[in-house]
Amino acid sequence: MKALLIVAHGSRRTASNDEVRELTARIRELAGARFAQVDCAFLELAEPSIPDGIECCVQNGADEVVVLPYFLSAGRHVISDIPGEVEGKQQQYPDVNIHIVPYLGSAESIPELMLQLAS
Amino acid sequence: MKALLIVAHGSRRTASNDEVRELTARIRELAGARFAQVDCAFLELAEPSIPDGIECCVQNGADEVVVLPYFLSAGRHVISDIPGEVEGKQQQYPDVNIHIVPYLGSAESIPELMLQLAS
């Protein structure tokens, strides 16, 4: 069973966290059979935490958890903090394949998407 | 003459600001004749500022400046800070059409793009 965990920074502003939850719901709908579970987690300031989000996937039977950073730049959060949070759960569940895929800002189609927004 | 100004938050981390500058260069290449000028500006922590970015477009002959927020959520920066910075330049140059288009996170294709990254 394959799960997708969208990881966002988290905000003091509830509406920003809710934007992430709504995005997650749209991804869940689109995913169809590609992922049995699609949820979100937050690095800080909102719940669930990344370890709790991974825990939920594992408890639901995931043997693969794809962690997708909803971030625009490869800053400290993407390079160190998120891998650090994931590492602890990977050690706890060595039989579950937990891996981090490239962050949103690295997607090759972002420039074209930006031009569409600008037109 | 139409200019596109990509507006990012700005970071203490030079590499993050450089990521925005590289993205801007890719957008400039892709834009072709759609925009005579494509540049970036930063809300804080990096240069140029948003007013300075708009000023550069106007000095280069722009009669339309499209401001595109490179942000993921409709937080304070997108809702108040960027419009506030733009407003001052609009008052200074009433004959230039300066307008802010929807921020990156609001693009309808983001969910599909996220699924592509996850696959």
Coordinates of C-alpha atoms in Angstrom, one line a residue:
Chain A
M1 CA 0.0 0.0 0.0
K2 CA 1.4 3.3 -1.2
A3 CA 0.8 6.6 0.6
L4 CA 1.6 10.2 -0.3
L5 CA 2.4 12.7 2.4
I6 CA 2.4 16.4 1.3
V7 CA 4.7 18.3 3.7
A8 CA 4.2 22.0 4.1
H9 CA 5.9 24.5 6.4
G10 CA 2.8 25.3 8.5
S11 CA 1.6 28.8 9.5
R12 CA 0.2 30.7 12.5
R13 CA -2.5 31.6 10.0
T14 CA -5.2 28.9 10.0
A15 CA -6.3 29.8 6.5
S16 CA -2.9 29.0 5.1
N17 CA -2.9 25.6 6.7
D18 CA -6.4 25.0 5.4
E19 CA -5.2 26.0 1.9
V20 CA -2.7 23.1 2.2
R21 CA -5.5 20.7 3.4
E22 CA -7.7 21.7 0.4
L23 CA -4.8 21.2 -2.0
T24 CA -4.3 17.8 -0.4
A25 CA -7.9 16.9 -0.9
R26 CA -7.7 17.9 -4.6
I27 CA -4.5 15.7 -5.0
R28 CA -6.3 12.8 -3.3
E29 CA -9.2 13.1 -5.8
L30 CA -6.8 13.3 -8.8
A31 CA -4.6 10.4 -7.5
G32 CA -7.2 7.8 -8.0
A33 CA -5.6 4.4 -7.6
R34 CA -2.1 5.8 -7.7
F35 CA -2.0 6.3 -3.9
A36 CA -4.2 4.5 -1.4
Q37 CA -3.8 7.4 1.0
V38 CA -3.0 11.1 0.4
D39 CA -2.5 13.3 3.5
C40 CA -0.6 16.4 4.6
A41 CA 1.7 17.1 7.5
F42 CA 3.5 20.3 8.7
L43 CA 7.1 21.0 9.7
E44 CA 6.0 23.4 12.4
L45 CA 3.1 25.6 13.7
A46 CA 0.3 23.1 12.6
E47 CA -0.7 19.5 13.1
P48 CA -0.1 16.8 12.3
S49 CA 3.7 16.8 12.5
I50 CA 5.7 14.9 9.9
P51 CA 6.4 11.9 12.2
D52 CA 2.7 11.8 13.1
G53 CA 1.7 12.0 9.4
I54 CA 4.1 9.1 8.6
E55 CA 2.8 7.1 11.6
C56 CA -0.7 7.5 10.3
C57 CA 0.3 6.1 6.9
V58 CA 2.1 3.1 8.5
Q59 CA -0.9 2.4 10.8
N60 CA -3.1 2.4 7.7
G61 CA -0.9 -0.3 6.2
A62 CA 1.5 1.6 4.0
D63 CA 4.6 -0.2 3.0
E64 CA 5.7 2.8 0.9
V65 CA 5.4 6.5 2.0
V66 CA 6.2 9.2 -0.6
V67 CA 7.1 12.5 1.1
L68 CA 6.6 15.5 -1.1
P69 CA 7.9 18.9 0.2
Y70 CA 5.4 21.7 -0.7
F71 CA 8.2 24.3 -0.8
L72 CA 9.6 26.7 -3.4
S73 CA 13.3 26.7 -2.5
A74 CA 15.9 24.3 -1.4
G75 CA 16.5 26.0 1.9
R76 CA 17.3 24.5 5.3
H77 CA 13.8 23.1 5.7
V78 CA 14.1 21.1 2.5
I79 CA 17.7 20.1 2.8
S80 CA 18.0 19.3 6.6
D81 CA 14.8 19.6 8.6
I82 CA 12.4 17.4 6.6
P83 CA 15.0 14.7 6.0
G84 CA 15.8 14.8 9.7
E85 CA 12.1 14.3 10.6
V86 CA 11.8 11.4 8.1
E87 CA 15.0 9.7 9.3
G88 CA 13.6 9.0 12.7
K89 CA 10.5 7.2 11.4
Q90 CA 12.6 5.3 8.8
Q91 CA 14.7 3.9 11.7
Q92 CA 11.5 3.0 13.6
Y93 CA 10.0 1.2 10.6
P94 CA 13.0 -0.2 8.6
D95 CA 10.6 -2.4 6.5
V96 CA 8.6 0.6 5.2
N97 CA 10.1 2.4 2.2
I98 CA 9.9 6.1 3.1
H99 CA 11.4 8.4 0.5
I100 CA 11.5 12.1 -0.2
V101 CA 10.8 13.3 -3.8
P102 CA 11.9 16.7 -5.2
Y103 CA 10.2 19.7 -3.8
L104 CA 7.6 21.6 -5.7
G105 CA 9.9 24.6 -6.7
S106 CA 12.2 22.2 -8.5
A107 CA 9.6 21.0 -11.0
E108 CA 10.6 21.7 -14.6
S109 CA 7.2 23.0 -15.6
I110 CA 7.1 25.8 -13.1
P111 CA 8.4 28.5 -15.6
E112 CA 5.7 27.6 -18.1
L113 CA 3.1 27.6 -15.3
M114 CA 4.3 31.1 -14.2
L115 CA 3.9 32.4 -17.8
Q116 CA 0.4 31.0 -17.9
L117 CA -0.4 32.9 -14.7
A118 CA 1.1 36.1 -16.1
S119 CA -0.9 36.0 -19.4
Chain B
M1 CA 6.1 47.6 -23.7
K2 CA 5.0 44.9 -21.3
A3 CA 7.2 43.8 -18.4
L4 CA 6.9 40.8 -16.0
L5 CA 8.2 41.1 -12.5
I6 CA 8.4 37.9 -10.5
V7 CA 8.1 38.8 -6.8
A8 CA 9.6 36.4 -4.2
H9 CA 9.9 36.7 -0.5
G10 CA 13.7 36.9 -0.3
S11 CA 16.0 34.9 2.0
R12 CA 19.1 35.4 4.1
R13 CA 20.4 32.4 2.1
T14 CA 22.0 33.6 -1.1
A15 CA 21.4 30.3 -2.8
S16 CA 17.6 30.7 -2.4
N17 CA 17.6 34.1 -3.9
D18 CA 19.8 32.8 -6.7
E19 CA 17.2 30.0 -7.3
V20 CA 14.7 32.8 -8.0
R21 CA 17.1 34.6 -10.3
E22 CA 17.7 31.3 -12.2
L23 CA 13.9 30.7 -12.4
T24 CA 13.5 34.2 -13.7
A25 CA 16.1 33.6 -16.4
R26 CA 14.3 30.5 -17.5
I27 CA 11.0 32.4 -17.7
R28 CA 12.7 35.2 -19.7
E29 CA 13.9 32.6 -22.2
L30 CA 10.4 30.9 -22.5
A31 CA 8.6 34.2 -22.7
G32 CA 9.9 35.1 -26.1
A33 CA 8.0 38.1 -27.4
R34 CA 5.3 37.9 -24.8
F35 CA 7.3 40.2 -22.4
A36 CA 9.9 42.7 -23.4
Q37 CA 11.4 42.4 -19.9
V38 CA 11.3 39.7 -17.3
D39 CA 12.9 40.4 -14.0
C40 CA 12.6 39.5 -10.3
A41 CA 12.3 41.5 -7.1
F42 CA 12.1 40.6 -3.4
L43 CA 9.8 41.6 -0.6
E44 CA 12.6 41.6 1.9
L45 CA 16.1 40.4 2.7
A46 CA 17.3 40.6 -1.0
E47 CA 17.7 43.2 -3.8
P48 CA 16.1 44.7 -5.8
S49 CA 13.0 45.7 -3.7
I50 CA 9.6 45.6 -5.4
P51 CA 9.5 49.4 -5.9
D52 CA 13.0 49.3 -7.4
G53 CA 12.0 46.4 -9.6
I54 CA 9.0 48.3 -10.9
E55 CA 11.1 51.4 -11.3
C56 CA 13.5 49.5 -13.5
C57 CA 10.7 48.3 -15.8
V58 CA 9.3 51.9 -16.1
Q59 CA 12.7 53.3 -16.9
N60 CA 13.1 50.7 -19.6
G61 CA 9.9 52.0 -21.2
A62 CA 7.2 49.6 -19.8
D63 CA 3.6 50.9 -20.0
E64 CA 2.4 47.6 -18.4
V65 CA 4.0 45.8 -15.5
V66 CA 2.6 42.4 -14.6
V67 CA 3.6 41.5 -11.0
L68 CA 3.5 37.8 -10.3
P69 CA 3.9 36.6 -6.6
Y70 CA 6.1 33.6 -6.3
F71 CA 4.3 32.4 -3.2
L72 CA 2.4 29.3 -2.2
S73 CA -0.2 30.7 0.1
A74 CA -2.5 33.7 0.3
G75 CA -0.9 35.0 3.5
R76 CA -0.2 38.5 4.7
H77 CA 2.6 39.0 2.1
V78 CA 0.3 38.2 -0.8
I79 CA -2.8 39.9 0.5
S80 CA -1.3 43.1 2.0
D81 CA 2.4 43.5 1.7
I82 CA 2.9 43.1 -2.0
P83 CA -0.2 45.2 -3.0
G84 CA 1.1 47.9 -0.6
E85 CA 4.5 48.0 -2.3
V86 CA 2.9 48.1 -5.7
E87 CA 0.4 50.8 -4.7
G88 CA 3.1 53.4 -4.1
K89 CA 4.6 53.0 -7.6
Q90 CA 1.1 53.0 -9.2
Q91 CA 0.5 56.4 -7.6
Q92 CA 3.9 57.6 -8.8
Y93 CA 3.2 56.4 -12.4
P94 CA -0.5 56.7 -13.0
D95 CA -0.1 56.2 -16.7
V96 CA 1.6 52.8 -16.3
N97 CA -0.7 49.8 -15.9
I98 CA 0.7 47.9 -12.9
H99 CA -1.3 44.9 -11.9
I100 CA -0.8 41.8 -9.7
V101 CA -1.8 38.4 -11.1
P102 CA -2.7 35.3 -9.0
Y103 CA 0.1 33.9 -6.9
L104 CA 1.8 30.6 -7.9
G105 CA 0.0 28.4 -5.3
S106 CA -3.4 29.4 -6.7
A107 CA -2.6 27.8 -10.1
E108 CA -5.1 25.1 -11.0
S109 CA -2.5 22.8 -12.3
I110 CA -0.5 22.5 -9.1
P111 CA -2.3 19.3 -7.9
E112 CA -1.4 17.5 -11.1
L113 CA 2.1 18.9 -11.0
M114 CA 2.5 17.5 -7.4
L115 CA 1.3 14.1 -8.5
Q116 CA 3.9 14.1 -11.3
L117 CA 6.6 14.9 -8.8
A118 CA 5.4 12.1 -6.6
S119 CA 5.4 9.4 -9.3

